[in-house]
Short mmCIF file of C-alpha atoms and ligand atoms in Angstrom, two decimals:
data_model
loop_
_atom_site.label_atom_id
_atom_site.label_comp_id
_atom_site.label_asym_id
_atom_site.label_seq_id
_atom_site.Cartn_x
_atom_site.Cartn_y
_atom_site.Cartn_z
CA MET A 1 14.25 23.47 -20.31
CA GLN A 2 12.80 25.83 -17.72
CA THR A 3 14.32 25.38 -14.29
CA ILE A 4 12.18 23.43 -11.84
CA ILE A 5 11.85 25.15 -8.46
CA ALA A 6 11.19 22.86 -5.48
CA PRO A 7 10.51 24.70 -2.19
CA SER A 8 11.72 22.64 0.78
CA ILE A 9 8.90 22.36 3.32
CA LEU A 10 11.44 21.83 6.12
CA ALA A 11 11.73 25.63 6.35
CA ALA A 12 7.95 26.19 6.40
CA ASN A 13 5.92 27.19 9.45
CA PHE A 14 4.63 23.88 10.86
CA ALA A 15 2.22 25.72 13.16
CA ASN A 16 0.41 26.92 10.06
CA LEU A 17 1.49 24.56 7.34
CA GLN A 18 -1.66 25.03 5.28
CA LYS A 19 -0.85 28.71 4.75
CA ASP A 20 2.61 27.93 3.40
CA ILE A 21 1.29 25.13 1.18
CA GLU A 22 -1.31 27.46 -0.27
CA MET A 23 1.39 30.05 -0.88
CA VAL A 24 3.38 27.49 -2.89
CA ASN A 25 0.19 26.39 -4.72
CA SER A 26 -0.39 29.97 -5.84
CA SER A 27 3.24 30.42 -6.90
CA SER A 28 5.31 29.60 -9.97
CA ALA A 29 7.12 26.84 -8.03
CA ASP A 30 6.92 23.40 -9.61
CA TRP A 31 7.39 20.70 -6.97
CA PHE A 32 7.14 20.31 -3.19
CA HIS A 33 10.46 19.07 -1.77
CA LEU A 34 9.88 16.91 1.31
CA ASP A 35 12.88 16.09 3.54
CA VAL A 36 12.28 12.90 5.50
CA MET A 37 14.99 12.30 8.15
CA ASP A 38 15.37 9.34 10.50
CA GLY A 39 17.86 10.60 13.12
CA LEU A 40 20.25 7.84 12.04
CA PHE A 41 21.48 8.63 8.56
CA VAL A 42 21.44 12.29 9.57
CA PRO A 43 21.62 13.80 13.07
CA ASN A 44 18.08 15.15 12.89
CA ILE A 45 14.48 13.89 12.80
CA SER A 46 12.07 15.83 10.60
CA PHE A 47 8.66 14.44 9.68
CA GLY A 48 7.10 11.33 8.22
CA MET A 49 3.99 9.95 6.59
CA PRO A 50 1.23 12.03 8.24
CA ILE A 51 2.78 15.30 7.07
CA VAL A 52 3.37 13.95 3.56
CA LYS A 53 -0.25 12.79 3.48
CA SER A 54 -1.54 16.19 4.62
CA ILE A 55 0.51 18.02 2.01
CA ASN A 56 -0.70 15.67 -0.71
CA ASN A 57 -4.29 16.44 0.32
CA LEU A 58 -3.68 20.16 -0.13
CA THR A 59 -1.82 20.27 -3.43
CA SER A 60 -1.77 18.94 -6.96
CA LYS A 61 1.90 19.82 -7.44
CA PRO A 62 4.29 16.84 -7.62
CA LEU A 63 5.84 15.63 -4.36
CA ASP A 64 9.64 15.34 -4.51
CA VAL A 65 10.44 13.07 -1.56
CA HIS A 66 14.06 13.19 -0.32
CA LEU A 67 14.66 10.22 1.95
CA MET A 68 17.53 10.82 4.38
CA ILE A 69 17.04 7.44 6.01
CA VAL A 70 19.04 4.25 6.40
CA ASP A 71 17.93 1.38 4.15
CA PRO A 72 15.29 3.47 2.34
CA GLU A 73 14.11 0.45 0.32
CA ARG A 74 12.03 -0.46 3.41
CA TYR A 75 9.77 2.54 2.84
CA ILE A 76 9.46 2.89 -0.95
CA ASN A 77 5.97 1.33 -1.04
CA LYS A 78 4.75 3.65 1.71
CA PHE A 79 5.79 6.77 -0.22
CA VAL A 80 4.37 5.33 -3.45
CA ASP A 81 1.02 5.00 -1.66
CA LEU A 82 1.36 8.62 -0.48
CA ASN A 83 1.49 9.75 -4.12
CA ALA A 84 5.17 10.69 -4.40
CA SER A 85 6.17 11.70 -7.93
CA ILE A 86 9.91 11.52 -7.30
CA ILE A 87 11.61 9.38 -4.64
CA THR A 88 15.26 10.16 -3.96
CA VAL A 89 17.43 7.88 -1.83
CA HIS A 90 21.00 8.45 -0.67
CA TYR A 91 23.92 6.70 -2.31
CA GLU A 92 25.48 6.45 1.16
CA ALA A 93 22.40 4.93 2.81
CA CYS A 94 21.47 2.17 0.40
CA LYS A 95 22.60 -1.48 0.50
CA ASN A 96 21.46 -2.26 -3.03
CA LEU A 97 21.03 0.99 -4.88
CA LYS A 98 20.30 -0.47 -8.31
CA GLU A 99 17.48 -2.66 -7.01
CA THR A 100 16.04 0.24 -5.01
CA LEU A 101 15.99 2.51 -8.07
CA LYS A 102 14.36 -0.23 -10.13
CA LYS A 103 11.73 -0.67 -7.43
CA ILE A 104 10.95 3.06 -7.53
CA ARG A 105 10.68 3.08 -11.34
CA PHE A 106 8.55 -0.07 -11.33
CA ASN A 107 5.88 2.09 -9.67
CA ASN A 108 6.05 4.69 -12.48
CA ILE A 109 7.78 7.16 -10.20
CA LYS A 110 10.93 9.11 -10.98
CA SER A 111 13.97 7.59 -9.27
CA GLY A 112 16.55 9.84 -7.65
CA VAL A 113 19.97 9.40 -6.07
CA ALA A 114 21.32 12.01 -3.64
CA ILE A 115 25.02 12.27 -2.89
CA ASN A 116 26.64 13.94 0.09
CA PRO A 117 29.17 16.77 -0.31
CA GLU A 118 32.15 14.53 0.51
CA THR A 119 31.12 11.74 -1.87
CA PRO A 120 32.86 12.02 -5.27
CA ILE A 121 30.48 12.42 -8.18
CA ASN A 122 32.05 9.63 -10.28
CA VAL A 123 30.41 6.96 -8.03
CA ILE A 124 27.18 7.88 -9.78
CA GLU A 125 28.25 6.59 -13.21
CA GLU A 126 27.41 3.00 -12.31
CA PHE A 127 23.79 3.99 -11.55
CA ILE A 128 23.15 6.69 -14.14
CA GLU A 129 20.97 4.43 -16.32
CA GLU A 130 18.64 3.67 -13.40
CA ALA A 131 18.36 7.27 -12.11
CA ASP A 132 15.96 9.87 -13.47
CA LEU A 133 17.46 12.48 -11.17
CA ILE A 134 20.74 13.04 -9.32
CA CYS A 135 20.53 15.29 -6.28
CA ILE A 136 23.86 16.95 -5.54
CA MET A 137 23.83 17.94 -1.87
CA SER A 138 25.32 21.41 -1.55
CA VAL A 139 25.23 21.22 2.28
CA ASN A 140 25.69 18.31 4.66
CA PRO A 141 22.23 16.74 4.91
CA GLY A 142 20.24 17.12 8.11
CA PHE A 143 19.39 20.78 8.47
CA GLY A 144 18.06 23.70 6.47
CA GLY A 145 19.63 27.14 6.50
CA GLN A 146 23.25 26.07 6.04
CA LYS A 147 25.94 27.69 3.91
CA PHE A 148 26.19 26.59 0.28
CA ILE A 149 29.33 24.51 -0.46
CA LYS A 150 31.08 25.90 -3.55
CA ASN A 151 32.58 22.59 -4.71
CA THR A 152 29.02 21.87 -5.92
CA TYR A 153 29.84 23.83 -9.07
CA ASN A 154 32.62 21.36 -10.02
CA LYS A 155 30.34 18.43 -9.28
CA ILE A 156 27.65 19.73 -11.63
CA GLU A 157 30.21 20.05 -14.43
CA LYS A 158 31.48 16.50 -13.88
CA LEU A 159 27.95 15.11 -13.65
CA ASN A 160 27.10 16.80 -16.94
CA GLU A 161 30.03 15.03 -18.57
CA ILE A 162 28.81 11.68 -17.21
CA ILE A 163 25.27 12.34 -18.50
CA ILE A 164 26.53 13.32 -21.97
CA LYS A 165 28.85 10.32 -22.16
CA ASN A 166 26.07 7.91 -21.21
CA GLU A 167 23.45 9.69 -23.34
CA THR A 168 20.86 9.77 -20.54
CA SER A 169 18.34 12.52 -19.83
CA THR A 170 19.00 12.55 -16.07
CA LEU A 171 17.88 15.68 -14.22
CA ILE A 172 20.45 17.50 -12.06
CA GLU A 173 19.00 18.73 -8.75
CA VAL A 174 20.90 20.93 -6.30
CA ASP A 175 19.84 20.91 -2.64
CA GLY A 176 21.06 23.16 0.18
CA GLY A 177 21.76 26.86 0.58
CA VAL A 178 20.30 27.77 -2.80
CA SER A 179 19.38 31.44 -3.22
CA ASN A 180 19.51 34.32 -5.72
CA ILE A 181 23.27 34.49 -5.06
CA ASN A 182 24.13 31.10 -6.61
CA ALA A 183 21.04 30.15 -8.67
CA GLU A 184 22.13 31.72 -11.95
CA LYS A 185 25.54 30.05 -11.90
CA LEU A 186 23.99 26.69 -10.96
CA ILE A 187 21.56 26.92 -13.88
CA ASN A 188 24.24 28.02 -16.33
CA LEU A 189 26.36 25.03 -15.34
CA GLY A 190 23.44 22.68 -16.01
CA ALA A 191 21.28 22.36 -12.89
CA ASN A 192 17.66 21.55 -13.80
CA VAL A 193 16.03 21.48 -10.34
CA LEU A 194 16.72 23.96 -7.54
CA VAL A 195 15.61 23.04 -4.03
CA SER A 196 15.28 26.02 -1.73
CA GLY A 197 14.04 26.24 1.86
CA ASN A 198 15.04 29.22 3.95
CA TYR A 199 15.48 31.58 0.99
CA ILE A 200 11.78 31.04 0.19
CA PHE A 201 9.95 30.42 3.46
CA LYS A 202 11.84 32.82 5.69
CA ALA A 203 11.53 35.65 3.17
CA GLU A 204 9.33 38.70 3.67
CA ASP A 205 7.90 38.04 0.21
CA PRO A 206 8.24 34.31 -0.62
CA LEU A 207 6.43 34.64 -3.95
CA LYS A 208 8.93 37.24 -5.09
CA ASN A 209 11.86 34.97 -4.22
CA ILE A 210 10.30 32.02 -6.04
CA ASN A 211 9.86 34.24 -9.11
CA LEU A 212 13.45 35.39 -8.82
CA LEU A 213 14.76 31.82 -8.79
CA LYS A 214 12.49 31.05 -11.73
CA SER A 215 13.72 34.06 -13.71
CA PHE A 216 17.35 33.01 -14.19
C1 LIG B 1 18.97 19.39 3.96
C2 LIG B 1 17.72 19.27 3.12
C3 LIG B 1 17.43 20.46 2.26
C4 LIG B 1 17.15 21.73 3.03
C5 LIG B 1 17.22 22.91 2.12
O1 LIG B 1 19.20 18.20 4.62
O2 LIG B 1 17.83 18.15 2.27
O3 LIG B 1 16.37 20.16 1.38
O4 LIG B 1 15.90 21.68 3.65
O5 LIG B 1 17.01 24.07 2.87
P1 LIG B 1 17.86 25.39 2.66
O6 LIG B 1 17.52 25.91 1.28
O7 LIG B 1 17.39 26.29 3.73
O8 LIG B 1 19.32 25.04 2.75
ZN1 LIG B 2 16.36 17.91 0.62
#
């Protein structure tokens, strides 16, 4: 399959968000990646419903909502109402992960599980049937613009083995520090979705960088 590119809005210019959204609309990127942070699960607060609503009003591309919040099951219905196409919750933040994933799927939305860099990938096996997407964090969640953690490569390989063994069609997403330097290797190892913030939005020519990621 063609790699899905999901620009992370966290790195966009919030003083002129419309311009950056229109840039993504006109690009070959596939999804909008929206990082919602609560200041509890991660040491940062990003944005919430009003921004998600505004973005939804300006695009027809799918919204890939990454919830970095404690007990995310509390807010699934809210993001369903805001037209999310994918809702990803953290393994480390969820009291009852299976039920939360079922709740997401019940709304005909893709269910995702994100795992932190220090969490071993094998914990995912128990939930692989309920997850449409696994998001391997390649930085510690909370901030954009961090350095890519190379152990991500091993995690993709192991996740692939789990997916093959369980015969699921789970998508592998990689999030954090993704650029032209690591994209090709990530794709060759089996990544299906690349999230990228700074490499796209802080570039002189964002469209060119999106095309580059798409070309591998
Ligand atoms: C980190 C976020 C990422 C981040 C990616 O907590 O989940 O989505 O915004 O941004 P870059 O590509 O700049 O690392
Ligand atoms: Zn993210």
